[in-house]
Backbone as JSON, one array per atom type, in Angstrom:
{
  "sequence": "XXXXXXXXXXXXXXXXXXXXXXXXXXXXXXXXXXXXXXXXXXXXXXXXXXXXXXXXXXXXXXXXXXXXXXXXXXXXXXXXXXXXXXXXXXXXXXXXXXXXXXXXXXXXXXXXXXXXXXXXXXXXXXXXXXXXXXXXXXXXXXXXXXXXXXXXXXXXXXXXXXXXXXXXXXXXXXXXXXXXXXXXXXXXXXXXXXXXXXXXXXXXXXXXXXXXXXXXXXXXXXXX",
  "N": [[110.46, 112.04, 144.99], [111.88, 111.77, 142.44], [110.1, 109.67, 141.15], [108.0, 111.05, 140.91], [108.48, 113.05, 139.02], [109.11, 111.53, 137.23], [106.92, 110.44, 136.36], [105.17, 112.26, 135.68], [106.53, 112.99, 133.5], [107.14, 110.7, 131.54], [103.99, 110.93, 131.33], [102.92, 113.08, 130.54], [104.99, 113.07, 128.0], [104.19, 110.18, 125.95], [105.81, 109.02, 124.4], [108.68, 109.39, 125.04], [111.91, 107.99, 126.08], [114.33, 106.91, 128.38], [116.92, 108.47, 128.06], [115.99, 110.36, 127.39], [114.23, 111.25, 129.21], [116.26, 111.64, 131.69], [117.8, 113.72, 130.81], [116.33, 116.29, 130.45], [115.27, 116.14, 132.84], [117.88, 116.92, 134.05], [118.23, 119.47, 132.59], [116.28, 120.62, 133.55], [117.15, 121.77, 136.3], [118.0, 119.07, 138.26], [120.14, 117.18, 139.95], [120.61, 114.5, 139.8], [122.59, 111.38, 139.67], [122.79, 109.4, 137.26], [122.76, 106.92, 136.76], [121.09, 106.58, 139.39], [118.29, 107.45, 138.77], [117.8, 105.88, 136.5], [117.12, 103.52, 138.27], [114.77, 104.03, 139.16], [113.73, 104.57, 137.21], [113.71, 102.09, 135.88], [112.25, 100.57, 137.9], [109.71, 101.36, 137.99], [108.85, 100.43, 135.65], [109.2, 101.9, 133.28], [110.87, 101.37, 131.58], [109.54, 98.95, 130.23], [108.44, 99.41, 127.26], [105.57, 100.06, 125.65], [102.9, 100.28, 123.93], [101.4, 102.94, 123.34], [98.17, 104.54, 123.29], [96.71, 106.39, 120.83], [95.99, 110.01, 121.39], [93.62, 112.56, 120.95], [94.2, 115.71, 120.63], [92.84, 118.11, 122.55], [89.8, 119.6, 121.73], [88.92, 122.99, 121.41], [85.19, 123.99, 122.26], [82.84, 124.59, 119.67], [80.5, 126.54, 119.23], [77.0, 125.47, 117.42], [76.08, 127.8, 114.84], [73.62, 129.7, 113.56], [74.58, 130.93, 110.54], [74.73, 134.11, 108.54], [75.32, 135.09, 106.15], [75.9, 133.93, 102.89], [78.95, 131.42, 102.14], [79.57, 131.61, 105.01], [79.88, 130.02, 107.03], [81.19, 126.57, 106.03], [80.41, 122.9, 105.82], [81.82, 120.1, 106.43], [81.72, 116.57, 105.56], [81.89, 112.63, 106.1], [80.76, 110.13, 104.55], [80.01, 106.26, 104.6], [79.02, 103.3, 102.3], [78.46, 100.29, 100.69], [78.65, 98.56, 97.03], [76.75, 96.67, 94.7], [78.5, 94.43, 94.78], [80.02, 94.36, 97.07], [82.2, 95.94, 97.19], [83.38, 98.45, 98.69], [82.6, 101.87, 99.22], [82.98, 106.03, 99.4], [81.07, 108.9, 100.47], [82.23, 112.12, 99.98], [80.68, 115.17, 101.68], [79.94, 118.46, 100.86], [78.54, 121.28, 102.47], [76.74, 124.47, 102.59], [76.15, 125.82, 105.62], [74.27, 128.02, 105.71], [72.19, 128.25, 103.85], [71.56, 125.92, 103.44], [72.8, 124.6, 101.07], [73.97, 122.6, 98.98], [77.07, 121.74, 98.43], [78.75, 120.1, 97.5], [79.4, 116.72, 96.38], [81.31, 114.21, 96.69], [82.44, 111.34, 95.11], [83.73, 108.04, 95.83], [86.27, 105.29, 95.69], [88.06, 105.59, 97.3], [89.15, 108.67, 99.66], [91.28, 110.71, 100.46], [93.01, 113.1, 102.41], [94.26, 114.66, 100.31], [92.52, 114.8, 98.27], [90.49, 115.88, 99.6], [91.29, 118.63, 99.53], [91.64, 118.7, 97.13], [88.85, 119.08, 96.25], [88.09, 121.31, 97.73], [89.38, 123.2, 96.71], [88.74, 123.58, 93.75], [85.54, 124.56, 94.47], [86.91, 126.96, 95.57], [87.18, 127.83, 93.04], [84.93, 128.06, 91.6], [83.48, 129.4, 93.69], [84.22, 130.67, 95.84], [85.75, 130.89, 98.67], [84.62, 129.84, 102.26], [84.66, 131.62, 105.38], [84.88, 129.66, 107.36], [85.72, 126.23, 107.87], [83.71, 123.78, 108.95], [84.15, 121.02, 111.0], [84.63, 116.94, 111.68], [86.56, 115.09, 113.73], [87.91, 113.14, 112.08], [90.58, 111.2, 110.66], [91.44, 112.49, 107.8], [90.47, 115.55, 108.36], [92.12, 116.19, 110.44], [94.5, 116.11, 109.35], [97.75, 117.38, 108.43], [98.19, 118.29, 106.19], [95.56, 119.43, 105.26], [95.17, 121.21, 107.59], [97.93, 122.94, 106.67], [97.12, 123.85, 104.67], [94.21, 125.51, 104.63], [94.97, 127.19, 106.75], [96.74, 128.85, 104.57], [94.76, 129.84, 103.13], [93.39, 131.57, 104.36], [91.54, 129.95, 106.33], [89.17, 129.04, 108.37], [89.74, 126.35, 110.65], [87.5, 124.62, 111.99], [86.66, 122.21, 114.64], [84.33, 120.02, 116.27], [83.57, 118.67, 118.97], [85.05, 115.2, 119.81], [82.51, 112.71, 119.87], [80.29, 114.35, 119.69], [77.91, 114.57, 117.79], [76.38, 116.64, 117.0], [76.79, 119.02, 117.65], [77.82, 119.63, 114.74], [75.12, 119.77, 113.5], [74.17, 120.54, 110.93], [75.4, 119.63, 108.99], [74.59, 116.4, 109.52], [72.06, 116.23, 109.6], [72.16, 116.59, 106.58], [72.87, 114.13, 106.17], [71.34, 112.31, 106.66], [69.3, 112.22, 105.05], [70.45, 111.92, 102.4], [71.08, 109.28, 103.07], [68.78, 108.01, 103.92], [67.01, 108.54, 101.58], [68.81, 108.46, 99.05], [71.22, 106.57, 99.18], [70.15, 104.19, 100.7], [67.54, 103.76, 99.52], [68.37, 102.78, 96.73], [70.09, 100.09, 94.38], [73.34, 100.24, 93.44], [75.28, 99.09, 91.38], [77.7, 100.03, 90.24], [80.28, 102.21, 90.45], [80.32, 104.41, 88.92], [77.5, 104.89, 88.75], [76.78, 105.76, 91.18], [77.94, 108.23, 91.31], [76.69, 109.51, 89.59], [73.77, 109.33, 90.2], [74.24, 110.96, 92.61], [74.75, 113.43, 91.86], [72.09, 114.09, 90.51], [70.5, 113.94, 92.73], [71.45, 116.01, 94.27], [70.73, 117.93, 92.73], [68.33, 118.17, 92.72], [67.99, 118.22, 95.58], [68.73, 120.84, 96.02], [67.13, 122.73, 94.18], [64.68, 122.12, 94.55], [63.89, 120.86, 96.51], [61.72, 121.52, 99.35], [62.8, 123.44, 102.12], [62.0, 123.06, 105.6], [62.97, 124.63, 107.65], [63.74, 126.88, 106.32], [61.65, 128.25, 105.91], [60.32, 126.5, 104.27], [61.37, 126.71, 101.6], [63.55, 126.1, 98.98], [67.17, 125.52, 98.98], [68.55, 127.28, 97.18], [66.22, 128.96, 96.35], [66.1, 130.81, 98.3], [68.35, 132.25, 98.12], [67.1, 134.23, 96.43]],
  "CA": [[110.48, 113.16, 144.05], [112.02, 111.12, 141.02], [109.09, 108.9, 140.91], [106.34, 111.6, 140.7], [108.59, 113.32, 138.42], [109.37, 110.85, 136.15], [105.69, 109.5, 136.48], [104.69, 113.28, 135.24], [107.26, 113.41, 132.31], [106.21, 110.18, 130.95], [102.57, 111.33, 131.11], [103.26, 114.22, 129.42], [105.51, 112.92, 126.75], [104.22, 109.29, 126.06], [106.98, 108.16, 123.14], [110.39, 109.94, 125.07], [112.6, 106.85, 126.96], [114.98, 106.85, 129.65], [117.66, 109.48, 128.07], [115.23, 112.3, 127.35], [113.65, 112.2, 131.03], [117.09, 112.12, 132.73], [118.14, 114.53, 130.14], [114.85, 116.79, 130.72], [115.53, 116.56, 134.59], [118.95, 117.64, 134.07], [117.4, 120.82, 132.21], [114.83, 121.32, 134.8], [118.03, 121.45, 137.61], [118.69, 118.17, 139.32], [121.37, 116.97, 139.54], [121.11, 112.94, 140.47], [123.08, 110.52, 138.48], [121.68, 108.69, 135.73], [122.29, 105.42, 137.53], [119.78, 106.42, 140.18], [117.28, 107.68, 137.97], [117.63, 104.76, 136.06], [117.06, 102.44, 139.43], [113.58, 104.33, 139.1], [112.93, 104.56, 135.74], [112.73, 100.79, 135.66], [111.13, 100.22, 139.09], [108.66, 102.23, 137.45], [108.43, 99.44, 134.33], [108.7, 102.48, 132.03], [111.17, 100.52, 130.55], [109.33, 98.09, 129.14], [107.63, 100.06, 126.11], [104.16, 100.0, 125.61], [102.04, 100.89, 122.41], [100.19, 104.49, 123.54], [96.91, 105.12, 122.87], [96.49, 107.55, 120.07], [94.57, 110.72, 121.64], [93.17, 113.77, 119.61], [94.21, 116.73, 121.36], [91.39, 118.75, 123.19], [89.13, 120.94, 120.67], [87.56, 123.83, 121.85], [84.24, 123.64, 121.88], [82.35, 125.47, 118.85], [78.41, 126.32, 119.04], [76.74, 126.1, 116.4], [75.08, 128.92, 115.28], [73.54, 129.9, 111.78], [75.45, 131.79, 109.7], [74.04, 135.2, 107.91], [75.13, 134.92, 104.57], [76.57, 132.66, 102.46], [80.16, 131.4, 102.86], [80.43, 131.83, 106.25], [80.62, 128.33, 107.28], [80.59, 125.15, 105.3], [80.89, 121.75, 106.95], [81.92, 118.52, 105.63], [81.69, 114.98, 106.83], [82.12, 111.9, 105.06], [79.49, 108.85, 104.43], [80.06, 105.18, 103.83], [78.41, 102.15, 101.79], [79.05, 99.45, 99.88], [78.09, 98.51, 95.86], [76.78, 95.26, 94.88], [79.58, 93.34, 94.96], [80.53, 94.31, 98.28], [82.98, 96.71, 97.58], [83.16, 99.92, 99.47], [83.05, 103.1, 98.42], [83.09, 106.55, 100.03], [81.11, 110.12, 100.21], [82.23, 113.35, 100.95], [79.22, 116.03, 101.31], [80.01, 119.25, 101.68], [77.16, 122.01, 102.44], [76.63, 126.2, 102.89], [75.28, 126.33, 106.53], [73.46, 129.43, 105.85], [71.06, 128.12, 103.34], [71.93, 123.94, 103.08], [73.11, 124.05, 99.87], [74.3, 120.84, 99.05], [77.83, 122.71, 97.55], [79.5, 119.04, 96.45], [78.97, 115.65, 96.63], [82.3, 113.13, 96.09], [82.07, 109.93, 95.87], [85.32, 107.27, 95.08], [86.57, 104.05, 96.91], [88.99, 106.15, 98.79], [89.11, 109.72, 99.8], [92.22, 110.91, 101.5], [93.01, 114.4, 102.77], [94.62, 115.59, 99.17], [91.29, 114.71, 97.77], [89.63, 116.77, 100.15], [91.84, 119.76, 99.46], [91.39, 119.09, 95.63], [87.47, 119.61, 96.22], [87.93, 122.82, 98.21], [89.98, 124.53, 95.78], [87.34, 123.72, 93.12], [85.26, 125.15, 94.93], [86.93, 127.94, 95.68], [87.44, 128.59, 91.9], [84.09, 127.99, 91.01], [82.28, 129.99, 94.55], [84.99, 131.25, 96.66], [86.15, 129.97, 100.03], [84.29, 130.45, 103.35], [85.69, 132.2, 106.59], [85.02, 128.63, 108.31], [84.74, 125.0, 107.83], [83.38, 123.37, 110.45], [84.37, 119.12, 110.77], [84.54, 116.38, 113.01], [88.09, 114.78, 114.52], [88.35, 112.46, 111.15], [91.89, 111.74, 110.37], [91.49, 113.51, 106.99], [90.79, 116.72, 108.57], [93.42, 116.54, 111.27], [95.8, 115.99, 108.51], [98.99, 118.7, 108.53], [97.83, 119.07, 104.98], [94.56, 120.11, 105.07], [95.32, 122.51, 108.26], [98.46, 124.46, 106.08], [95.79, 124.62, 103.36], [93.36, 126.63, 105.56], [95.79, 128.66, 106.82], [97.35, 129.39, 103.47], [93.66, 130.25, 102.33], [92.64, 132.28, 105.67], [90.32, 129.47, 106.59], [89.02, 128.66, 109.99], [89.35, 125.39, 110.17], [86.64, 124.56, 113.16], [86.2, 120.99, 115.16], [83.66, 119.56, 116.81], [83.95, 118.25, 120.06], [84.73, 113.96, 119.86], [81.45, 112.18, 120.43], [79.22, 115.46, 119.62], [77.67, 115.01, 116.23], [75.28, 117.73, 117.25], [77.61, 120.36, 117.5], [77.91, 119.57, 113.42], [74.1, 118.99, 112.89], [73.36, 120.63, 109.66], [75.48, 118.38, 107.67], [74.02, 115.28, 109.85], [70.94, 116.21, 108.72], [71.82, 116.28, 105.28], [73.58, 112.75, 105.85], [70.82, 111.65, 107.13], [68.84, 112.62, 104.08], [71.15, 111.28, 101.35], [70.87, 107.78, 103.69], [67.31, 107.01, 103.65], [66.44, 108.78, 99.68], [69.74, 107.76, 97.88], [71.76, 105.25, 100.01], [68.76, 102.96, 100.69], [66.76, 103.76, 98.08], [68.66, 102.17, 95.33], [71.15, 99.44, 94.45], [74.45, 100.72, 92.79], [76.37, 98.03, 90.59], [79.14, 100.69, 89.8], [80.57, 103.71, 91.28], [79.85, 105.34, 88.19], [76.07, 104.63, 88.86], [76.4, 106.36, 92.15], [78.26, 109.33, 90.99], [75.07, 110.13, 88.39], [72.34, 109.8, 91.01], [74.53, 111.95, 93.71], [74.54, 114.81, 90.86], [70.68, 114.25, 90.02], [69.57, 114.01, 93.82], [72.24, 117.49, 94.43], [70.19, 119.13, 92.18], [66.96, 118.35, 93.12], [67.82, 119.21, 96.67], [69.06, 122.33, 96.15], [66.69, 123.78, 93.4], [63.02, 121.99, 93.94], [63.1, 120.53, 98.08], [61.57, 122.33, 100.39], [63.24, 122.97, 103.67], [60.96, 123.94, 107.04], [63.79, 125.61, 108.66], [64.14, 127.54, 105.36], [60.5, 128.42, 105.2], [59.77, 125.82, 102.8], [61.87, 127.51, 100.41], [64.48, 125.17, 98.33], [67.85, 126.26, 99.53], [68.38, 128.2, 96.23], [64.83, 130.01, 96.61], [66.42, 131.54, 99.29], [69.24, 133.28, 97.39], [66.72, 134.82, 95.09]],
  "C": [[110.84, 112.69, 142.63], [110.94, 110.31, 140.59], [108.09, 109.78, 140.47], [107.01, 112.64, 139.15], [108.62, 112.82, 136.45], [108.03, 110.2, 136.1], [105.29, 110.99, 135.39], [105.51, 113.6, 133.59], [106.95, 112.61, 131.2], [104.97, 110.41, 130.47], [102.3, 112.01, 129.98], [103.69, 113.81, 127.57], [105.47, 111.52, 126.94], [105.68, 108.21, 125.44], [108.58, 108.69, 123.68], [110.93, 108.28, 125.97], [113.87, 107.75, 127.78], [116.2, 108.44, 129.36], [117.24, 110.88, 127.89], [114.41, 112.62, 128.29], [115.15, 112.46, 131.17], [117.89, 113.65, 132.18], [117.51, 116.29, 130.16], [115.21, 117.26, 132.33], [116.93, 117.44, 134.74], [118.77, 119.66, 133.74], [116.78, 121.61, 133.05], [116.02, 122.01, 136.45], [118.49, 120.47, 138.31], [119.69, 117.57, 138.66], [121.59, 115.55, 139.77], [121.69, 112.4, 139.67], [121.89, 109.73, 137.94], [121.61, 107.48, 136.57], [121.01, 105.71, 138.81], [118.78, 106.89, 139.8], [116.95, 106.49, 137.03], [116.84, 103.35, 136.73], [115.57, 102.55, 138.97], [112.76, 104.3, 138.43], [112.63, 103.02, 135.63], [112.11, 99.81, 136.55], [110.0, 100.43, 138.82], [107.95, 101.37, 136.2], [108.5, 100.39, 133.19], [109.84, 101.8, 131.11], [110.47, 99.73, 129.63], [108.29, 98.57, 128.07], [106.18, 99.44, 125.6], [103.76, 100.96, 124.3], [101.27, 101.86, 123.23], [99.0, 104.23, 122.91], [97.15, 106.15, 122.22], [95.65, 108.21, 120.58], [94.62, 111.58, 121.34], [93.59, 114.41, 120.74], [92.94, 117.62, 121.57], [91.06, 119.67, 122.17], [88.55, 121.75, 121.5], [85.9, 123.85, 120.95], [83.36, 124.59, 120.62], [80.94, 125.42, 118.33], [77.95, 126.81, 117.42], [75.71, 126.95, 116.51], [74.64, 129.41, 113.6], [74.03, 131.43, 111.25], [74.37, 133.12, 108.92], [74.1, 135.74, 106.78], [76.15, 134.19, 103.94], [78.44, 132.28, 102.46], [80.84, 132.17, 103.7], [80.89, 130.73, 106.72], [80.35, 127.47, 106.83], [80.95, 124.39, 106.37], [80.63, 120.53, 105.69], [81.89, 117.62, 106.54], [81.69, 114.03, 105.63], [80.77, 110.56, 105.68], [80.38, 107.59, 104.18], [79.06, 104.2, 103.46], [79.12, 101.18, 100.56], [78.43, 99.65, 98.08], [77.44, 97.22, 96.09], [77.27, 94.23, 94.94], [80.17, 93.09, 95.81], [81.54, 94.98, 98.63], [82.81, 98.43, 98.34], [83.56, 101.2, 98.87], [82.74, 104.44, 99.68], [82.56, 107.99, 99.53], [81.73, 111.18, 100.76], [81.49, 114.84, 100.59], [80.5, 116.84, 102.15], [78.95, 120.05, 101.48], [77.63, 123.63, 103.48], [75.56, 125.78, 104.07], [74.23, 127.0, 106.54], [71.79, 129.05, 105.06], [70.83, 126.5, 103.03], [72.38, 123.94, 101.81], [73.89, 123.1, 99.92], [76.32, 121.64, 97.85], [78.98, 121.04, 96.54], [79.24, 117.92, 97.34], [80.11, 114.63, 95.97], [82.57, 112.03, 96.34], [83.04, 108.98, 94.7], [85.27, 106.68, 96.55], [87.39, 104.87, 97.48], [89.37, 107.8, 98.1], [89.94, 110.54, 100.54], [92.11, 112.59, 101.28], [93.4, 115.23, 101.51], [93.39, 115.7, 98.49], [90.48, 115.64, 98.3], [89.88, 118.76, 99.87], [91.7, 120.15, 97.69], [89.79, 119.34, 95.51], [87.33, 120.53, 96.49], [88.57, 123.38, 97.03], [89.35, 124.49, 94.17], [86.55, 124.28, 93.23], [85.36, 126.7, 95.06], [87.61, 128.9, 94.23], [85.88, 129.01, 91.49], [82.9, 128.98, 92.11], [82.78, 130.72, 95.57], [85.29, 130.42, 98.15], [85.28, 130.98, 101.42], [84.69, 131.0, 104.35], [85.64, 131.22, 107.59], [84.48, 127.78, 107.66], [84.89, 123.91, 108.88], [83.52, 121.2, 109.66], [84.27, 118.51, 112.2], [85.97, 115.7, 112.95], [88.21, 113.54, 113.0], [89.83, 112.37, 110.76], [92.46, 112.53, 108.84], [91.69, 115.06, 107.16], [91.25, 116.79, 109.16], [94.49, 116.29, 110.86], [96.46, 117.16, 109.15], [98.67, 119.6, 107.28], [97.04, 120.11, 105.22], [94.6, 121.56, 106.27], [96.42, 123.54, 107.52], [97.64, 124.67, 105.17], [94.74, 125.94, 103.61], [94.16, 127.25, 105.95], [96.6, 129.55, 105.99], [96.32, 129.81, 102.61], [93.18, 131.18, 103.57], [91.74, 131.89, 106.02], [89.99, 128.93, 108.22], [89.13, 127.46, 110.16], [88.95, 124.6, 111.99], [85.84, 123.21, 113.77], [85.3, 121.0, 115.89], [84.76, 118.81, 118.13], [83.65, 116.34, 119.87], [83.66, 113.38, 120.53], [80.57, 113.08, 120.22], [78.66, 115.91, 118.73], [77.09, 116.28, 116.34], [75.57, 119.24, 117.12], [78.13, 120.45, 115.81], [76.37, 118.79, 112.4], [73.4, 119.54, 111.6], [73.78, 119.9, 108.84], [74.88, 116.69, 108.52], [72.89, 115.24, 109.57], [71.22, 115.99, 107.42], [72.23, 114.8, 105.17], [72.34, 111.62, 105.94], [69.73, 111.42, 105.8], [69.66, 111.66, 102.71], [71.62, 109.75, 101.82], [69.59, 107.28, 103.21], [66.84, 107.69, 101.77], [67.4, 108.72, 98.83], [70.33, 106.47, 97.91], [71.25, 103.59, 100.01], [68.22, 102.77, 99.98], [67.23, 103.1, 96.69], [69.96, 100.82, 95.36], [72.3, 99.86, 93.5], [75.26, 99.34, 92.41], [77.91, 99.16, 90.53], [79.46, 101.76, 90.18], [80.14, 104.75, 90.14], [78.63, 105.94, 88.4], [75.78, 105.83, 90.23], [76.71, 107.89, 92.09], [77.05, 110.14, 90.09], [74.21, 110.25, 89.25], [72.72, 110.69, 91.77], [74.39, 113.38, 92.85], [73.21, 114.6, 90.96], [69.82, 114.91, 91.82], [70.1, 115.58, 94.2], [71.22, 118.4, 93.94], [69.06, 119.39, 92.38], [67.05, 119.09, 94.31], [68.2, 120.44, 96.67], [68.24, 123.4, 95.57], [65.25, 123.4, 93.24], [62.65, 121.37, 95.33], [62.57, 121.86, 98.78], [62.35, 122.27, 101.35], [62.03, 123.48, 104.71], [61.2, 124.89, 107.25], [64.19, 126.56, 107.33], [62.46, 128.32, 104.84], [59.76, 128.01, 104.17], [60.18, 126.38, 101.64], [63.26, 125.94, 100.25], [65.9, 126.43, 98.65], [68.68, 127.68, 98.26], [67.41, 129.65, 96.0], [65.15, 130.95, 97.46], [67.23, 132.53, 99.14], [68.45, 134.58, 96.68], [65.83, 136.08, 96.3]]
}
């Protein structure tokens, strides 16, 4: 009974040691001494501390489904590539479900979660905030930040299931898009360089592509 217990408490709580099971069991009712819980605890090897596996807690799953007018759900995701020198730099697209608009395009060698929260609230000066934005398990958006942000804006803030781009495929389409006709298409010496074409290509797609799934309408055409 101490073995399956203390096998189950561990499980549970990977980072507690020896005084917050017997401590825990005590809580729960038993009453054994510590020395024979102890016998067990390191028959058991949980003594000898082990590095955990970091694991995302379970998302519910969230279908996508197209939205019916505009900020209902955006979705972000982030890109990488290098310059010519080999340094790395970093996008982060975000886009209106409903019609693809391409709503921002940020691009800097590093992009952490305040960054992401200083684009939304741009955003939501310049277009308002949506009632969901849909992401994938990135450790940006499973910040602490970025979730009191959304809940201090009334925002949904809506994961994908790990391993399931699909369940976030309108911005993989657009990634896929700003891969092969910006990405590929050109060589960038300077981040500046890349910041000017991501504005030029933004604007084209939004106010002169066609889409299919848009009726061949540019995702603007569609507003009108």
């Amino acid at each position: 009974e101490v073995i399956a217990l203390l096998t189950e408490l561990t499980s549970k709580h990977p980072s507690i040691g020896f005084w917050q099971c017997y401590h825990r069991l005590r809580a729960m009712g038993y009453s054994w001494n510590h020395k024979r819980v102890y016998r067990v605890y390191t028959g058991l090897k949980l003594n000898i501390r082990r590095r955990a596996k970091r694991r995302l807690p379970a998302r519910v799953k969230q279908q996508l489904f197209q939205p019916e007018a505009v900020n209902q759900v955006w979705s972000l995701d982030f890109m990488h590539d290098s310059l010519w020198d080999g340094r790395g730099y970093r996008l982060l697209n975000v886009i209106d479900d409903y019609n693809r608009q391409v709503l921002w395009i940020e691009a800097d060698t590093s992009l952490p979660a305040l960054r992401v929260i200083r684009v939304l609230e741009q955003l939501k000066e310049s277009r308002g905030l949506p009632e969901m934005i849909r992401v994938d398990n990135g450790p940006e958006f499973v910040s602490r930040r970025l979730d009191a942000w959304c809940k201090a804006n009334k925002v949904t803030l809506a994961f994908i299931q790990p391993g399931k781009p699909t369940q976030n495929a309108y911005i993989e389409r657009l990634n896929g898009s700003i891969r092969s006709e910006l990405l590929n298409a050109y060589v960038f010496k300077t981040l500046a360089e890349v910041q000017e074409k991501t504005r030029q290509w933004q604007h084209d797609y939004n106010h002169h592509r066609p889409h299919k799934s848009l009726g061949y309408k540019s995702p603007m055409e569609l507003l009108t």
